[in-house]
């Protein structure tokens, strides 16, 4: 989860988020190179005293500053498109979790099992334990097996919501009357926190998401105990 004064992205817990972080760093390096060259040229123009009253055009430099940005854009676009297609891919999911956004809580349904559904509310401040996180912990966490392809089907019962877990690289709109679908694979155990990322009313800030990543054996035991 995000820590105090953190400037960088959260540690990844899925291959997609890992790739997103790599792409972020790749794009940042390109921006840094552009900034360095432009700053150097501006300083050079300000400080030098060179003049040439016969210099009216420079076709070579015009060709260069037209082609160079096009090449730079290709270097950004290719990995970006690859990632977009990877994020859209659904790889034979082993578990399907249906997520329904309400004002102002989430409901979860494990579609592969009979009668496994529950609501997930934020824990009020006066009921928090000493090791709970304020505004982030919930009374019922959504447990999911790690190293397993998981499909999330997202919808809403009332207004627009957005189901977002940054460390998994997942952000999908929950729209009333529409099913949105995304998938991910969690590659390590732990608790992963998220929040609704679409302004959805007065208590928009108070509908957190908590995903608990556990081993497949523990997941089977847990699902058996509540079904």
mmCIF file with all atom_site columns, C-alpha atoms in Angstrom, residues 28-193:
data_model
loop_
_atom_site.group_PDB
_atom_site.id
_atom_site.type_symbol
_atom_site.label_atom_id
_atom_site.label_alt_id
_atom_site.label_comp_id
_atom_site.label_asym_id
_atom_site.label_entity_id
_atom_site.label_seq_id
_atom_site.pdbx_PDB_ins_code
_atom_site.Cartn_x
_atom_site.Cartn_y
_atom_site.Cartn_z
_atom_site.occupancy
_atom_site.B_iso_or_equiv
_atom_site.pdbx_formal_charge
_atom_site.auth_seq_id
_atom_site.auth_comp_id
_atom_site.auth_asym_id
_atom_site.auth_atom_id
_atom_site.pdbx_PDB_model_num
ATOM 1   C CA . UNK A 1 28  ? 10.200  9.077   -17.896 1.00 0.00 ? 28  UNK A CA 1
ATOM 2   C CA . UNK A 1 29  ? 13.690  8.453   -19.320 1.00 0.00 ? 29  UNK A CA 1
ATOM 3   C CA . UNK A 1 30  ? 12.560  9.680   -22.756 1.00 0.00 ? 30  UNK A CA 1
ATOM 4   C CA . UNK A 1 31  ? 11.050  12.822  -21.193 1.00 0.00 ? 31  UNK A CA 1
ATOM 5   C CA . UNK A 1 32  ? 14.290  13.390  -19.236 1.00 0.00 ? 32  UNK A CA 1
ATOM 6   C CA . UNK A 1 33  ? 16.369  13.163  -22.442 1.00 0.00 ? 33  UNK A CA 1
ATOM 7   C CA . UNK A 1 34  ? 14.055  15.635  -24.233 1.00 0.00 ? 34  UNK A CA 1
ATOM 8   C CA . UNK A 1 35  ? 14.214  18.022  -21.267 1.00 0.00 ? 35  UNK A CA 1
ATOM 9   C CA . UNK A 1 36  ? 18.026  17.822  -21.186 1.00 0.00 ? 36  UNK A CA 1
ATOM 10  C CA . UNK A 1 37  ? 18.416  18.592  -24.920 1.00 0.00 ? 37  UNK A CA 1
ATOM 11  C CA . UNK A 1 38  ? 15.853  21.450  -24.866 1.00 0.00 ? 38  UNK A CA 1
ATOM 12  C CA . UNK A 1 39  ? 17.432  22.998  -21.731 1.00 0.00 ? 39  UNK A CA 1
ATOM 13  C CA . UNK A 1 40  ? 20.919  22.770  -23.278 1.00 0.00 ? 40  UNK A CA 1
ATOM 14  C CA . UNK A 1 41  ? 19.714  24.449  -26.506 1.00 0.00 ? 41  UNK A CA 1
ATOM 15  C CA . UNK A 1 42  ? 17.911  27.226  -24.609 1.00 0.00 ? 42  UNK A CA 1
ATOM 16  C CA . UNK A 1 43  ? 20.996  27.984  -22.498 1.00 0.00 ? 43  UNK A CA 1
ATOM 17  C CA . UNK A 1 44  ? 23.125  27.994  -25.659 1.00 0.00 ? 44  UNK A CA 1
ATOM 18  C CA . UNK A 1 45  ? 20.758  30.452  -27.395 1.00 0.00 ? 45  UNK A CA 1
ATOM 19  C CA . UNK A 1 46  ? 20.657  32.771  -24.393 1.00 0.00 ? 46  UNK A CA 1
ATOM 20  C CA . UNK A 1 47  ? 24.418  32.825  -23.715 1.00 0.00 ? 47  UNK A CA 1
ATOM 21  C CA . UNK A 1 48  ? 26.068  32.894  -27.161 1.00 0.00 ? 48  UNK A CA 1
ATOM 22  C CA . UNK A 1 49  ? 26.711  36.081  -29.148 1.00 0.00 ? 49  UNK A CA 1
ATOM 23  C CA . UNK A 1 50  ? 26.813  34.458  -32.591 1.00 0.00 ? 50  UNK A CA 1
ATOM 24  C CA . UNK A 1 51  ? 24.909  36.181  -35.427 1.00 0.00 ? 51  UNK A CA 1
ATOM 25  C CA . UNK A 1 52  ? 24.392  35.383  -39.112 1.00 0.00 ? 52  UNK A CA 1
ATOM 26  C CA . UNK A 1 53  ? 22.288  37.902  -41.009 1.00 0.00 ? 53  UNK A CA 1
ATOM 27  C CA . UNK A 1 54  ? 22.273  35.671  -44.124 1.00 0.00 ? 54  UNK A CA 1
ATOM 28  C CA . UNK A 1 55  ? 20.792  32.661  -42.281 1.00 0.00 ? 55  UNK A CA 1
ATOM 29  C CA . UNK A 1 56  ? 17.213  32.631  -43.611 1.00 0.00 ? 56  UNK A CA 1
ATOM 30  C CA . UNK A 1 57  ? 16.470  28.874  -43.705 1.00 0.00 ? 57  UNK A CA 1
ATOM 31  C CA . UNK A 1 58  ? 17.911  25.531  -42.652 1.00 0.00 ? 58  UNK A CA 1
ATOM 32  C CA . UNK A 1 59  ? 16.262  22.626  -44.400 1.00 0.00 ? 59  UNK A CA 1
ATOM 33  C CA . UNK A 1 60  ? 18.370  19.930  -42.728 1.00 0.00 ? 60  UNK A CA 1
ATOM 34  C CA . UNK A 1 61  ? 17.531  21.101  -39.215 1.00 0.00 ? 61  UNK A CA 1
ATOM 35  C CA . UNK A 1 62  ? 13.833  21.372  -40.157 1.00 0.00 ? 62  UNK A CA 1
ATOM 36  C CA . UNK A 1 63  ? 13.860  17.783  -41.424 1.00 0.00 ? 63  UNK A CA 1
ATOM 37  C CA . UNK A 1 64  ? 15.649  16.649  -38.247 1.00 0.00 ? 64  UNK A CA 1
ATOM 38  C CA . UNK A 1 65  ? 13.231  18.343  -35.826 1.00 0.00 ? 65  UNK A CA 1
ATOM 39  C CA . UNK A 1 66  ? 10.262  16.889  -37.731 1.00 0.00 ? 66  UNK A CA 1
ATOM 40  C CA . UNK A 1 67  ? 11.558  13.287  -37.909 1.00 0.00 ? 67  UNK A CA 1
ATOM 41  C CA . UNK A 1 68  ? 13.076  13.106  -34.384 1.00 0.00 ? 68  UNK A CA 1
ATOM 42  C CA . UNK A 1 69  ? 9.740   13.656  -32.507 1.00 0.00 ? 69  UNK A CA 1
ATOM 43  C CA . UNK A 1 70  ? 8.054   11.070  -34.776 1.00 0.00 ? 70  UNK A CA 1
ATOM 44  C CA . UNK A 1 71  ? 10.709  8.468   -33.882 1.00 0.00 ? 71  UNK A CA 1
ATOM 45  C CA . UNK A 1 72  ? 10.389  9.322   -30.173 1.00 0.00 ? 72  UNK A CA 1
ATOM 46  C CA . UNK A 1 73  ? 6.590   8.886   -30.377 1.00 0.00 ? 73  UNK A CA 1
ATOM 47  C CA . UNK A 1 74  ? 7.064   5.442   -31.967 1.00 0.00 ? 74  UNK A CA 1
ATOM 48  C CA . UNK A 1 75  ? 9.343   4.427   -29.053 1.00 0.00 ? 75  UNK A CA 1
ATOM 49  C CA . UNK A 1 76  ? 6.548   5.426   -26.639 1.00 0.00 ? 76  UNK A CA 1
ATOM 50  C CA . UNK A 1 77  ? 3.601   4.098   -28.676 1.00 0.00 ? 77  UNK A CA 1
ATOM 51  C CA . UNK A 1 78  ? 4.832   0.542   -29.327 1.00 0.00 ? 78  UNK A CA 1
ATOM 52  C CA . UNK A 1 79  ? 5.263   -0.571  -25.682 1.00 0.00 ? 79  UNK A CA 1
ATOM 53  C CA . UNK A 1 80  ? 2.103   1.354   -24.788 1.00 0.00 ? 80  UNK A CA 1
ATOM 54  C CA . UNK A 1 81  ? -0.022  -0.508  -27.367 1.00 0.00 ? 81  UNK A CA 1
ATOM 55  C CA . UNK A 1 82  ? 1.506   -3.835  -26.310 1.00 0.00 ? 82  UNK A CA 1
ATOM 56  C CA . UNK A 1 83  ? 0.477   -3.137  -22.713 1.00 0.00 ? 83  UNK A CA 1
ATOM 57  C CA . UNK A 1 84  ? -3.048  -2.074  -23.705 1.00 0.00 ? 84  UNK A CA 1
ATOM 58  C CA . UNK A 1 85  ? -3.609  -5.374  -25.505 1.00 0.00 ? 85  UNK A CA 1
ATOM 59  C CA . UNK A 1 86  ? -2.090  -7.366  -22.613 1.00 0.00 ? 86  UNK A CA 1
ATOM 60  C CA . UNK A 1 87  ? -4.428  -5.646  -20.136 1.00 0.00 ? 87  UNK A CA 1
ATOM 61  C CA . UNK A 1 88  ? -7.441  -6.536  -22.301 1.00 0.00 ? 88  UNK A CA 1
ATOM 62  C CA . UNK A 1 89  ? -6.516  -10.212 -22.501 1.00 0.00 ? 89  UNK A CA 1
ATOM 63  C CA . UNK A 1 90  ? -8.594  -12.751 -20.529 1.00 0.00 ? 90  UNK A CA 1
ATOM 64  C CA . UNK A 1 91  ? -6.506  -15.916 -20.010 1.00 0.00 ? 91  UNK A CA 1
ATOM 65  C CA . UNK A 1 92  ? -8.831  -18.844 -19.145 1.00 0.00 ? 92  UNK A CA 1
ATOM 66  C CA . UNK A 1 93  ? -9.698  -17.619 -15.643 1.00 0.00 ? 93  UNK A CA 1
ATOM 67  C CA . UNK A 1 94  ? -9.816  -20.164 -12.805 1.00 0.00 ? 94  UNK A CA 1
ATOM 68  C CA . UNK A 1 95  ? -11.899 -17.918 -10.508 1.00 0.00 ? 95  UNK A CA 1
ATOM 69  C CA . UNK A 1 96  ? -14.529 -15.289 -11.331 1.00 0.00 ? 96  UNK A CA 1
ATOM 70  C CA . UNK A 1 97  ? -15.361 -12.540 -8.846  1.00 0.00 ? 97  UNK A CA 1
ATOM 71  C CA . UNK A 1 98  ? -18.356 -10.285 -9.479  1.00 0.00 ? 98  UNK A CA 1
ATOM 72  C CA . UNK A 1 99  ? -18.072 -6.853  -7.885  1.00 0.00 ? 99  UNK A CA 1
ATOM 73  C CA . UNK A 1 100 ? -21.115 -4.597  -7.442  1.00 0.00 ? 100 UNK A CA 1
ATOM 74  C CA . UNK A 1 101 ? -20.708 -0.966  -6.415  1.00 0.00 ? 101 UNK A CA 1
ATOM 75  C CA . UNK A 1 102 ? -23.338 0.612   -4.146  1.00 0.00 ? 102 UNK A CA 1
ATOM 76  C CA . UNK A 1 103 ? -23.644 3.930   -2.352  1.00 0.00 ? 103 UNK A CA 1
ATOM 77  C CA . UNK A 1 104 ? -21.334 3.496   -0.430  1.00 0.00 ? 104 UNK A CA 1
ATOM 78  C CA . UNK A 1 105 ? -20.018 -0.059  -0.161  1.00 0.00 ? 105 UNK A CA 1
ATOM 79  C CA . UNK A 1 106 ? -19.026 -3.003  -2.367  1.00 0.00 ? 106 UNK A CA 1
ATOM 80  C CA . UNK A 1 107 ? -20.743 -6.374  -2.798  1.00 0.00 ? 107 UNK A CA 1
ATOM 81  C CA . UNK A 1 108 ? -18.850 -9.473  -3.910  1.00 0.00 ? 108 UNK A CA 1
ATOM 82  C CA . UNK A 1 109 ? -20.219 -12.629 -5.531  1.00 0.00 ? 109 UNK A CA 1
ATOM 83  C CA . UNK A 1 110 ? -18.085 -15.695 -6.264  1.00 0.00 ? 110 UNK A CA 1
ATOM 84  C CA . UNK A 1 111 ? -19.904 -16.815 -9.411  1.00 0.00 ? 111 UNK A CA 1
ATOM 85  C CA . UNK A 1 112 ? -18.213 -20.246 -9.560  1.00 0.00 ? 112 UNK A CA 1
ATOM 86  C CA . UNK A 1 113 ? -19.708 -21.267 -6.180  1.00 0.00 ? 113 UNK A CA 1
ATOM 87  C CA . UNK A 1 114 ? -23.293 -21.440 -4.911  1.00 0.00 ? 114 UNK A CA 1
ATOM 88  C CA . UNK A 1 115 ? -24.466 -18.733 -2.499  1.00 0.00 ? 115 UNK A CA 1
ATOM 89  C CA . UNK A 1 116 ? -21.047 -17.199 -1.833  1.00 0.00 ? 116 UNK A CA 1
ATOM 90  C CA . UNK A 1 117 ? -21.776 -13.492 -1.644  1.00 0.00 ? 117 UNK A CA 1
ATOM 91  C CA . UNK A 1 118 ? -21.261 -10.755 0.937   1.00 0.00 ? 118 UNK A CA 1
ATOM 92  C CA . UNK A 1 119 ? -21.110 -6.984  1.412   1.00 0.00 ? 119 UNK A CA 1
ATOM 93  C CA . UNK A 1 120 ? -17.888 -5.168  2.251   1.00 0.00 ? 120 UNK A CA 1
ATOM 94  C CA . UNK A 1 121 ? -18.208 -1.991  4.352   1.00 0.00 ? 121 UNK A CA 1
ATOM 95  C CA . UNK A 1 122 ? -15.498 0.303   5.631   1.00 0.00 ? 122 UNK A CA 1
ATOM 96  C CA . UNK A 1 123 ? -14.769 -0.219  9.349   1.00 0.00 ? 123 UNK A CA 1
ATOM 97  C CA . UNK A 1 124 ? -15.908 2.948   11.233  1.00 0.00 ? 124 UNK A CA 1
ATOM 98  C CA . UNK A 1 125 ? -13.184 4.826   13.090  1.00 0.00 ? 125 UNK A CA 1
ATOM 99  C CA . UNK A 1 126 ? -14.603 4.004   16.544  1.00 0.00 ? 126 UNK A CA 1
ATOM 100 C CA . UNK A 1 127 ? -14.454 0.234   15.766  1.00 0.00 ? 127 UNK A CA 1
ATOM 101 C CA . UNK A 1 128 ? -10.886 0.115   14.436  1.00 0.00 ? 128 UNK A CA 1
ATOM 102 C CA . UNK A 1 129 ? -8.376  -2.267  16.002  1.00 0.00 ? 129 UNK A CA 1
ATOM 103 C CA . UNK A 1 130 ? -4.823  -1.113  16.713  1.00 0.00 ? 130 UNK A CA 1
ATOM 104 C CA . UNK A 1 131 ? -3.473  -2.775  13.525  1.00 0.00 ? 131 UNK A CA 1
ATOM 105 C CA . UNK A 1 132 ? -6.257  -1.576  11.167  1.00 0.00 ? 132 UNK A CA 1
ATOM 106 C CA . UNK A 1 133 ? -5.828  1.250   8.660   1.00 0.00 ? 133 UNK A CA 1
ATOM 107 C CA . UNK A 1 134 ? -8.227  4.186   8.951   1.00 0.00 ? 134 UNK A CA 1
ATOM 108 C CA . UNK A 1 135 ? -10.445 4.677   5.867   1.00 0.00 ? 135 UNK A CA 1
ATOM 109 C CA . UNK A 1 136 ? -8.899  1.602   4.193   1.00 0.00 ? 136 UNK A CA 1
ATOM 110 C CA . UNK A 1 137 ? -9.851  -1.520  6.163   1.00 0.00 ? 137 UNK A CA 1
ATOM 111 C CA . UNK A 1 138 ? -13.160 -3.328  5.643   1.00 0.00 ? 138 UNK A CA 1
ATOM 112 C CA . UNK A 1 139 ? -15.272 -5.774  7.655   1.00 0.00 ? 139 UNK A CA 1
ATOM 113 C CA . UNK A 1 140 ? -15.254 -8.447  4.885   1.00 0.00 ? 140 UNK A CA 1
ATOM 114 C CA . UNK A 1 141 ? -12.170 -8.795  2.689   1.00 0.00 ? 141 UNK A CA 1
ATOM 115 C CA . UNK A 1 142 ? -12.363 -10.396 -0.763  1.00 0.00 ? 142 UNK A CA 1
ATOM 116 C CA . UNK A 1 143 ? -10.044 -13.420 -0.628  1.00 0.00 ? 143 UNK A CA 1
ATOM 117 C CA . UNK A 1 144 ? -8.440  -14.572 -3.882  1.00 0.00 ? 144 UNK A CA 1
ATOM 118 C CA . UNK A 1 145 ? -5.898  -17.325 -4.648  1.00 0.00 ? 145 UNK A CA 1
ATOM 119 C CA . UNK A 1 146 ? -2.433  -16.259 -5.757  1.00 0.00 ? 146 UNK A CA 1
ATOM 120 C CA . UNK A 1 147 ? -0.707  -17.504 -8.932  1.00 0.00 ? 147 UNK A CA 1
ATOM 121 C CA . UNK A 1 148 ? -4.154  -18.027 -10.463 1.00 0.00 ? 148 UNK A CA 1
ATOM 122 C CA . UNK A 1 149 ? -5.811  -16.178 -13.349 1.00 0.00 ? 149 UNK A CA 1
ATOM 123 C CA . UNK A 1 150 ? -8.749  -14.230 -11.903 1.00 0.00 ? 150 UNK A CA 1
ATOM 124 C CA . UNK A 1 151 ? -11.554 -12.547 -13.830 1.00 0.00 ? 151 UNK A CA 1
ATOM 125 C CA . UNK A 1 152 ? -13.336 -9.582  -12.254 1.00 0.00 ? 152 UNK A CA 1
ATOM 126 C CA . UNK A 1 153 ? -16.806 -8.665  -13.504 1.00 0.00 ? 153 UNK A CA 1
ATOM 127 C CA . UNK A 1 154 ? -17.689 -5.161  -12.377 1.00 0.00 ? 154 UNK A CA 1
ATOM 128 C CA . UNK A 1 155 ? -21.040 -3.376  -12.301 1.00 0.00 ? 155 UNK A CA 1
ATOM 129 C CA . UNK A 1 156 ? -22.966 -0.910  -10.123 1.00 0.00 ? 156 UNK A CA 1
ATOM 130 C CA . UNK A 1 157 ? -26.426 -0.853  -8.586  1.00 0.00 ? 157 UNK A CA 1
ATOM 131 C CA . UNK A 1 158 ? -27.004 2.911   -8.437  1.00 0.00 ? 158 UNK A CA 1
ATOM 132 C CA . UNK A 1 159 ? -24.427 5.428   -9.748  1.00 0.00 ? 159 UNK A CA 1
ATOM 133 C CA . UNK A 1 160 ? -21.006 5.283   -11.432 1.00 0.00 ? 160 UNK A CA 1
ATOM 134 C CA . UNK A 1 161 ? -18.208 3.813   -9.313  1.00 0.00 ? 161 UNK A CA 1
ATOM 135 C CA . UNK A 1 162 ? -14.670 2.688   -10.164 1.00 0.00 ? 162 UNK A CA 1
ATOM 136 C CA . UNK A 1 163 ? -13.055 -0.467  -8.747  1.00 0.00 ? 163 UNK A CA 1
ATOM 137 C CA . UNK A 1 164 ? -9.352  0.317   -8.344  1.00 0.00 ? 164 UNK A CA 1
ATOM 138 C CA . UNK A 1 165 ? -6.472  -1.613  -6.774  1.00 0.00 ? 165 UNK A CA 1
ATOM 139 C CA . UNK A 1 166 ? -3.198  0.158   -7.712  1.00 0.00 ? 166 UNK A CA 1
ATOM 140 C CA . UNK A 1 167 ? -0.741  -2.604  -6.736  1.00 0.00 ? 167 UNK A CA 1
ATOM 141 C CA . UNK A 1 168 ? -2.578  -5.047  -9.031  1.00 0.00 ? 168 UNK A CA 1
ATOM 142 C CA . UNK A 1 169 ? -2.729  -2.585  -11.936 1.00 0.00 ? 169 UNK A CA 1
ATOM 143 C CA . UNK A 1 170 ? -6.542  -2.789  -12.018 1.00 0.00 ? 170 UNK A CA 1
ATOM 144 C CA . UNK A 1 171 ? -8.945  0.105   -12.545 1.00 0.00 ? 171 UNK A CA 1
ATOM 145 C CA . UNK A 1 172 ? -12.357 -0.477  -14.109 1.00 0.00 ? 172 UNK A CA 1
ATOM 146 C CA . UNK A 1 173 ? -15.562 1.571   -14.114 1.00 0.00 ? 173 UNK A CA 1
ATOM 147 C CA . UNK A 1 174 ? -18.620 0.139   -12.398 1.00 0.00 ? 174 UNK A CA 1
ATOM 148 C CA . UNK A 1 175 ? -21.555 1.303   -14.524 1.00 0.00 ? 175 UNK A CA 1
ATOM 149 C CA . UNK A 1 176 ? -25.242 0.604   -13.723 1.00 0.00 ? 176 UNK A CA 1
ATOM 150 C CA . UNK A 1 177 ? -26.776 -1.797  -16.274 1.00 0.00 ? 177 UNK A CA 1
ATOM 151 C CA . UNK A 1 178 ? -23.410 -2.737  -17.776 1.00 0.00 ? 178 UNK A CA 1
ATOM 152 C CA . UNK A 1 179 ? -20.895 -5.498  -17.013 1.00 0.00 ? 179 UNK A CA 1
ATOM 153 C CA . UNK A 1 180 ? -17.228 -4.543  -17.358 1.00 0.00 ? 180 UNK A CA 1
ATOM 154 C CA . UNK A 1 181 ? -14.604 -7.244  -17.258 1.00 0.00 ? 181 UNK A CA 1
ATOM 155 C CA . UNK A 1 182 ? -10.899 -7.331  -16.486 1.00 0.00 ? 182 UNK A CA 1
ATOM 156 C CA . UNK A 1 183 ? -8.428  -9.935  -15.296 1.00 0.00 ? 183 UNK A CA 1
ATOM 157 C CA . UNK A 1 184 ? -5.196  -10.233 -13.324 1.00 0.00 ? 184 UNK A CA 1
ATOM 158 C CA . UNK A 1 185 ? -2.864  -12.688 -11.653 1.00 0.00 ? 185 UNK A CA 1
ATOM 159 C CA . UNK A 1 186 ? -1.622  -12.034 -8.096  1.00 0.00 ? 186 UNK A CA 1
ATOM 160 C CA . UNK A 1 187 ? 1.971   -13.245 -7.777  1.00 0.00 ? 187 UNK A CA 1
ATOM 161 C CA . UNK A 1 188 ? 2.500   -12.871 -4.016  1.00 0.00 ? 188 UNK A CA 1
ATOM 162 C CA . UNK A 1 189 ? 0.483   -13.233 -0.819  1.00 0.00 ? 189 UNK A CA 1
ATOM 163 C CA . UNK A 1 190 ? -0.654  -10.183 1.130   1.00 0.00 ? 190 UNK A CA 1
ATOM 164 C CA . UNK A 1 191 ? -3.290  -7.505  1.587   1.00 0.00 ? 191 UNK A CA 1
ATOM 165 C CA . UNK A 1 192 ? -3.849  -5.104  -1.291  1.00 0.00 ? 192 UNK A CA 1
ATOM 166 C CA . UNK A 1 193 ? -5.804  -1.907  -0.733  1.00 0.00 ? 193 UNK A CA 1
#
